[in-house]
Amino acid sequence: MSSLLNASGLGLVNLGGPVVSADPERRKPEELKALALAAAEALEGAPAEEIAKWATDTFGERFCVTSSMADAVVAHLFSRVAPGVDVVFLDTGLHFPETLKVRDTVVRTMNVNVRSIRPRLTVGQQDGEYGPRLFARSPDECCFLRKVEPLERALAEYDSWATGLRRDESPTRANTPVVAFDAKKGKVKVNPIAAWTQDDVDAYISRWNVPVNELFKKGYGSIGCWPCTRRTKAGEDPRAGRWAMFEKTECGLHV
């Protein structure tokens, strides 16, 4: 068993074993950064469940999971490790019905607390203020209004959050660490399945009967908002169908 001294020096946070109480005070960014750097090294190569347990033991109620509901793998993983954990879903108002179906299935079947976070403006209000089809004219601005800003607002009460980022998804994600410090947000970002392959994901889904977006069966390799997502062609990168008309590969949540 390996262990980490938490960044404040106030308690031992164990990796893969029982946890001694984590710091009850809200940690400062410099403390979170030190904790993240130590955890990234100690947890590289660890099972996803161990990474998830470290995160929930370390941050407690100041931790959440984020999910795009392309599948519910990470939400399910954390439901096993920390039942009742908060799961943040960004309800952009532009999701495919199939995506909302996964969200609703998670609400009904998993022991997690799903928080659907909406943008400040409805799609209609955004059209009125910025003009119709902003996503077709300025996708970065649209992503900021409907994803980036809502996530910033949702994460305000947390010190750490988990994502489903994987290294094999695209070249821009190839060096994703299992734990990192997000300097822009001043928070610890946990990527428990960063080292998983698609085969690992498929095996987990099969073993636990995890909900998956039905659009994957219809030729979609990566699923976001419907106006900016198309089916991928044979041999294409799975994310090639995202913002296909633009030189854009990320919505801004992970950069």
mmCIF file of C-alpha atoms in Angstrom, residues 73-220:
data_model
loop_
_atom_site.group_PDB
_atom_site.id
_atom_site.type_symbol
_atom_site.label_atom_id
_atom_site.label_comp_id
_atom_site.label_asym_id
_atom_site.label_seq_id
_atom_site.Cartn_x
_atom_site.Cartn_y
_atom_site.Cartn_z
ATOM 1 C CA VAL A 73 -18.946 4.471 -17.138
ATOM 2 C CA VAL A 74 -17.332 7.023 -14.824
ATOM 3 C CA ALA A 75 -20.602 7.759 -13.024
ATOM 4 C CA HIS A 76 -21.044 4.030 -12.442
ATOM 5 C CA LEU A 77 -17.441 3.604 -11.312
ATOM 6 C CA PHE A 78 -17.875 6.253 -8.634
ATOM 7 C CA SER A 79 -21.314 4.954 -7.627
ATOM 8 C CA ARG A 80 -19.573 1.738 -6.590
ATOM 9 C CA VAL A 81 -16.775 3.501 -4.733
ATOM 10 C CA ALA A 82 -18.722 6.397 -3.183
ATOM 11 C CA PRO A 83 -22.506 5.888 -3.343
ATOM 12 C CA GLY A 84 -24.408 9.164 -3.495
ATOM 13 C CA VAL A 85 -21.580 11.107 -5.132
ATOM 14 C CA ASP A 86 -22.549 14.240 -7.068
ATOM 15 C CA VAL A 87 -22.569 13.816 -10.857
ATOM 16 C CA VAL A 88 -22.629 17.067 -12.845
ATOM 17 C CA PHE A 89 -24.219 17.029 -16.293
ATOM 18 C CA LEU A 90 -24.144 20.137 -18.484
ATOM 19 C CA ASP A 91 -27.621 20.352 -19.990
ATOM 20 C CA THR A 92 -26.815 22.647 -22.913
ATOM 21 C CA GLY A 93 -30.321 22.613 -24.380
ATOM 22 C CA LEU A 94 -28.794 21.241 -27.591
ATOM 23 C CA HIS A 95 -28.314 17.593 -26.665
ATOM 24 C CA PHE A 96 -29.557 14.659 -28.694
ATOM 25 C CA PRO A 97 -32.589 12.927 -27.102
ATOM 26 C CA GLU A 98 -30.421 9.810 -26.823
ATOM 27 C CA THR A 99 -28.001 11.697 -24.551
ATOM 28 C CA LEU A 100 -30.797 12.841 -22.244
ATOM 29 C CA LYS A 101 -32.051 9.253 -22.160
ATOM 30 C CA VAL A 102 -28.701 8.123 -20.721
ATOM 31 C CA ARG A 103 -28.880 10.928 -18.135
ATOM 32 C CA ASP A 104 -32.386 9.915 -17.111
ATOM 33 C CA THR A 105 -31.391 6.240 -16.892
ATOM 34 C CA VAL A 106 -28.516 7.134 -14.574
ATOM 35 C CA VAL A 107 -30.924 9.093 -12.354
ATOM 36 C CA ARG A 108 -33.251 6.091 -12.111
ATOM 37 C CA THR A 109 -30.754 3.264 -11.731
ATOM 38 C CA MET A 110 -27.562 4.490 -10.035
ATOM 39 C CA ASN A 111 -26.842 5.584 -6.491
ATOM 40 C CA VAL A 112 -25.558 9.027 -7.492
ATOM 41 C CA ASN A 113 -26.878 12.579 -7.212
ATOM 42 C CA VAL A 114 -27.206 13.903 -10.767
ATOM 43 C CA ARG A 115 -27.065 17.697 -11.028
ATOM 44 C CA SER A 116 -28.218 18.985 -14.430
ATOM 45 C CA ILE A 117 -26.611 22.393 -14.892
ATOM 46 C CA ARG A 118 -28.138 24.723 -17.469
ATOM 47 C CA PRO A 119 -26.666 27.815 -19.162
ATOM 48 C CA ARG A 120 -27.790 31.213 -17.950
ATOM 49 C CA LEU A 121 -29.599 31.737 -21.274
ATOM 50 C CA THR A 122 -32.020 29.359 -22.965
ATOM 51 C CA VAL A 123 -31.288 28.605 -26.615
ATOM 52 C CA GLY A 124 -34.009 31.067 -27.597
ATOM 53 C CA GLN A 125 -32.612 33.793 -25.351
ATOM 54 C CA GLN A 126 -29.138 33.200 -26.761
ATOM 55 C CA ASP A 127 -30.518 33.489 -30.307
ATOM 56 C CA GLY A 128 -32.121 36.785 -29.368
ATOM 57 C CA GLU A 129 -28.968 38.215 -27.829
ATOM 58 C CA TYR A 130 -26.267 36.805 -30.124
ATOM 59 C CA GLY A 131 -28.214 35.959 -33.269
ATOM 60 C CA PRO A 132 -29.525 32.575 -34.465
ATOM 61 C CA ARG A 133 -27.242 29.556 -34.847
ATOM 62 C CA LEU A 134 -24.292 30.962 -32.941
ATOM 63 C CA PHE A 135 -22.830 27.449 -33.004
ATOM 64 C CA ALA A 136 -22.476 27.716 -36.811
ATOM 65 C CA ARG A 137 -20.809 31.130 -36.722
ATOM 66 C CA SER A 138 -18.736 31.122 -33.554
ATOM 67 C CA PRO A 139 -18.623 27.651 -31.979
ATOM 68 C CA ASP A 140 -16.064 28.712 -29.366
ATOM 69 C CA GLU A 141 -18.414 31.427 -28.119
ATOM 70 C CA CYS A 142 -21.350 29.047 -28.108
ATOM 71 C CA CYS A 143 -19.364 26.420 -26.196
ATOM 72 C CA PHE A 144 -18.337 29.039 -23.661
ATOM 73 C CA LEU A 145 -21.914 30.140 -23.050
ATOM 74 C CA ARG A 146 -23.437 26.671 -22.935
ATOM 75 C CA LYS A 147 -20.623 24.574 -21.438
ATOM 76 C CA VAL A 148 -17.600 26.408 -20.080
ATOM 77 C CA GLU A 149 -19.355 29.065 -17.997
ATOM 78 C CA PRO A 150 -21.944 26.620 -16.591
ATOM 79 C CA LEU A 151 -19.162 24.235 -15.565
ATOM 80 C CA GLU A 152 -17.242 27.039 -13.840
ATOM 81 C CA ARG A 153 -20.410 27.864 -11.928
ATOM 82 C CA ALA A 154 -21.111 24.237 -11.060
ATOM 83 C CA LEU A 155 -17.570 23.559 -9.819
ATOM 84 C CA ALA A 156 -17.455 26.617 -7.543
ATOM 85 C CA GLU A 157 -18.335 24.583 -4.464
ATOM 86 C CA TYR A 158 -15.876 21.765 -5.170
ATOM 87 C CA ASP A 159 -12.103 21.393 -4.793
ATOM 88 C CA SER A 160 -11.841 18.487 -7.229
ATOM 89 C CA TRP A 161 -13.762 16.800 -9.997
ATOM 90 C CA ALA A 162 -13.507 13.676 -12.129
ATOM 91 C CA THR A 163 -13.785 13.299 -15.888
ATOM 92 C CA GLY A 164 -13.890 10.424 -18.360
ATOM 93 C CA LEU A 165 -10.923 11.634 -20.423
ATOM 94 C CA ARG A 166 -8.821 8.891 -22.000
ATOM 95 C CA ARG A 167 -5.411 9.048 -23.645
ATOM 96 C CA ASP A 168 -6.495 7.011 -26.645
ATOM 97 C CA GLU A 169 -9.341 9.357 -27.617
ATOM 98 C CA SER A 170 -7.271 11.847 -29.603
ATOM 99 C CA PRO A 171 -3.715 13.225 -29.945
ATOM 100 C CA THR A 172 -4.671 16.221 -27.793
ATOM 101 C CA ARG A 173 -5.444 13.862 -24.908
ATOM 102 C CA ALA A 174 -2.510 11.472 -25.294
ATOM 103 C CA ASN A 175 -0.674 12.785 -22.232
ATOM 104 C CA THR A 176 -3.645 13.019 -19.890
ATOM 105 C CA PRO A 177 -2.479 12.318 -16.301
ATOM 106 C CA VAL A 178 -4.622 10.347 -13.869
ATOM 107 C CA VAL A 179 -4.517 13.328 -11.505
ATOM 108 C CA ALA A 180 -3.674 16.909 -12.441
ATOM 109 C CA PHE A 181 -3.947 20.433 -11.106
ATOM 110 C CA ASP A 182 -6.040 22.731 -13.276
ATOM 111 C CA ALA A 183 -4.400 26.104 -12.751
ATOM 112 C CA LYS A 184 -7.219 28.016 -14.458
ATOM 113 C CA LYS A 185 -9.810 26.589 -12.114
ATOM 114 C CA GLY A 186 -7.535 26.205 -9.095
ATOM 115 C CA LYS A 187 -8.820 22.662 -8.594
ATOM 116 C CA VAL A 188 -7.677 19.045 -8.798
ATOM 117 C CA LYS A 189 -8.799 17.173 -11.888
ATOM 118 C CA VAL A 190 -9.071 13.393 -11.617
ATOM 119 C CA ASN A 191 -9.076 11.174 -14.724
ATOM 120 C CA PRO A 192 -9.445 7.643 -13.351
ATOM 121 C CA ILE A 193 -9.798 5.914 -16.731
ATOM 122 C CA ALA A 194 -7.115 7.952 -18.527
ATOM 123 C CA ALA A 195 -5.097 4.816 -19.296
ATOM 124 C CA TRP A 196 -8.071 2.738 -20.449
ATOM 125 C CA THR A 197 -8.489 1.688 -24.055
ATOM 126 C CA GLN A 198 -11.810 1.409 -25.856
ATOM 127 C CA ASP A 199 -11.632 -2.335 -25.216
ATOM 128 C CA ASP A 200 -11.369 -1.629 -21.474
ATOM 129 C CA VAL A 201 -14.401 0.633 -21.658
ATOM 130 C CA ASP A 202 -16.387 -1.939 -23.623
ATOM 131 C CA ALA A 203 -15.476 -4.672 -21.140
ATOM 132 C CA TYR A 204 -16.606 -2.530 -18.200
ATOM 133 C CA ILE A 205 -19.880 -1.672 -19.932
ATOM 134 C CA SER A 206 -20.518 -5.345 -20.647
ATOM 135 C CA ARG A 207 -19.656 -6.502 -17.135
ATOM 136 C CA TRP A 208 -21.821 -3.943 -15.326
ATOM 137 C CA ASN A 209 -24.528 -3.355 -17.975
ATOM 138 C CA VAL A 210 -23.722 0.363 -18.016
ATOM 139 C CA PRO A 211 -26.022 2.705 -20.024
ATOM 140 C CA VAL A 212 -24.512 3.803 -23.337
ATOM 141 C CA ASN A 213 -25.699 6.405 -25.817
ATOM 142 C CA GLU A 214 -27.553 4.662 -28.651
ATOM 143 C CA LEU A 215 -25.945 6.980 -31.203
ATOM 144 C CA PHE A 216 -22.730 4.948 -31.043
ATOM 145 C CA LYS A 217 -24.620 2.177 -32.841
ATOM 146 C CA LYS A 218 -25.597 4.646 -35.560
ATOM 147 C CA GLY A 219 -22.099 5.638 -36.650
ATOM 148 C CA TYR A 220 -21.163 8.357 -34.167
#
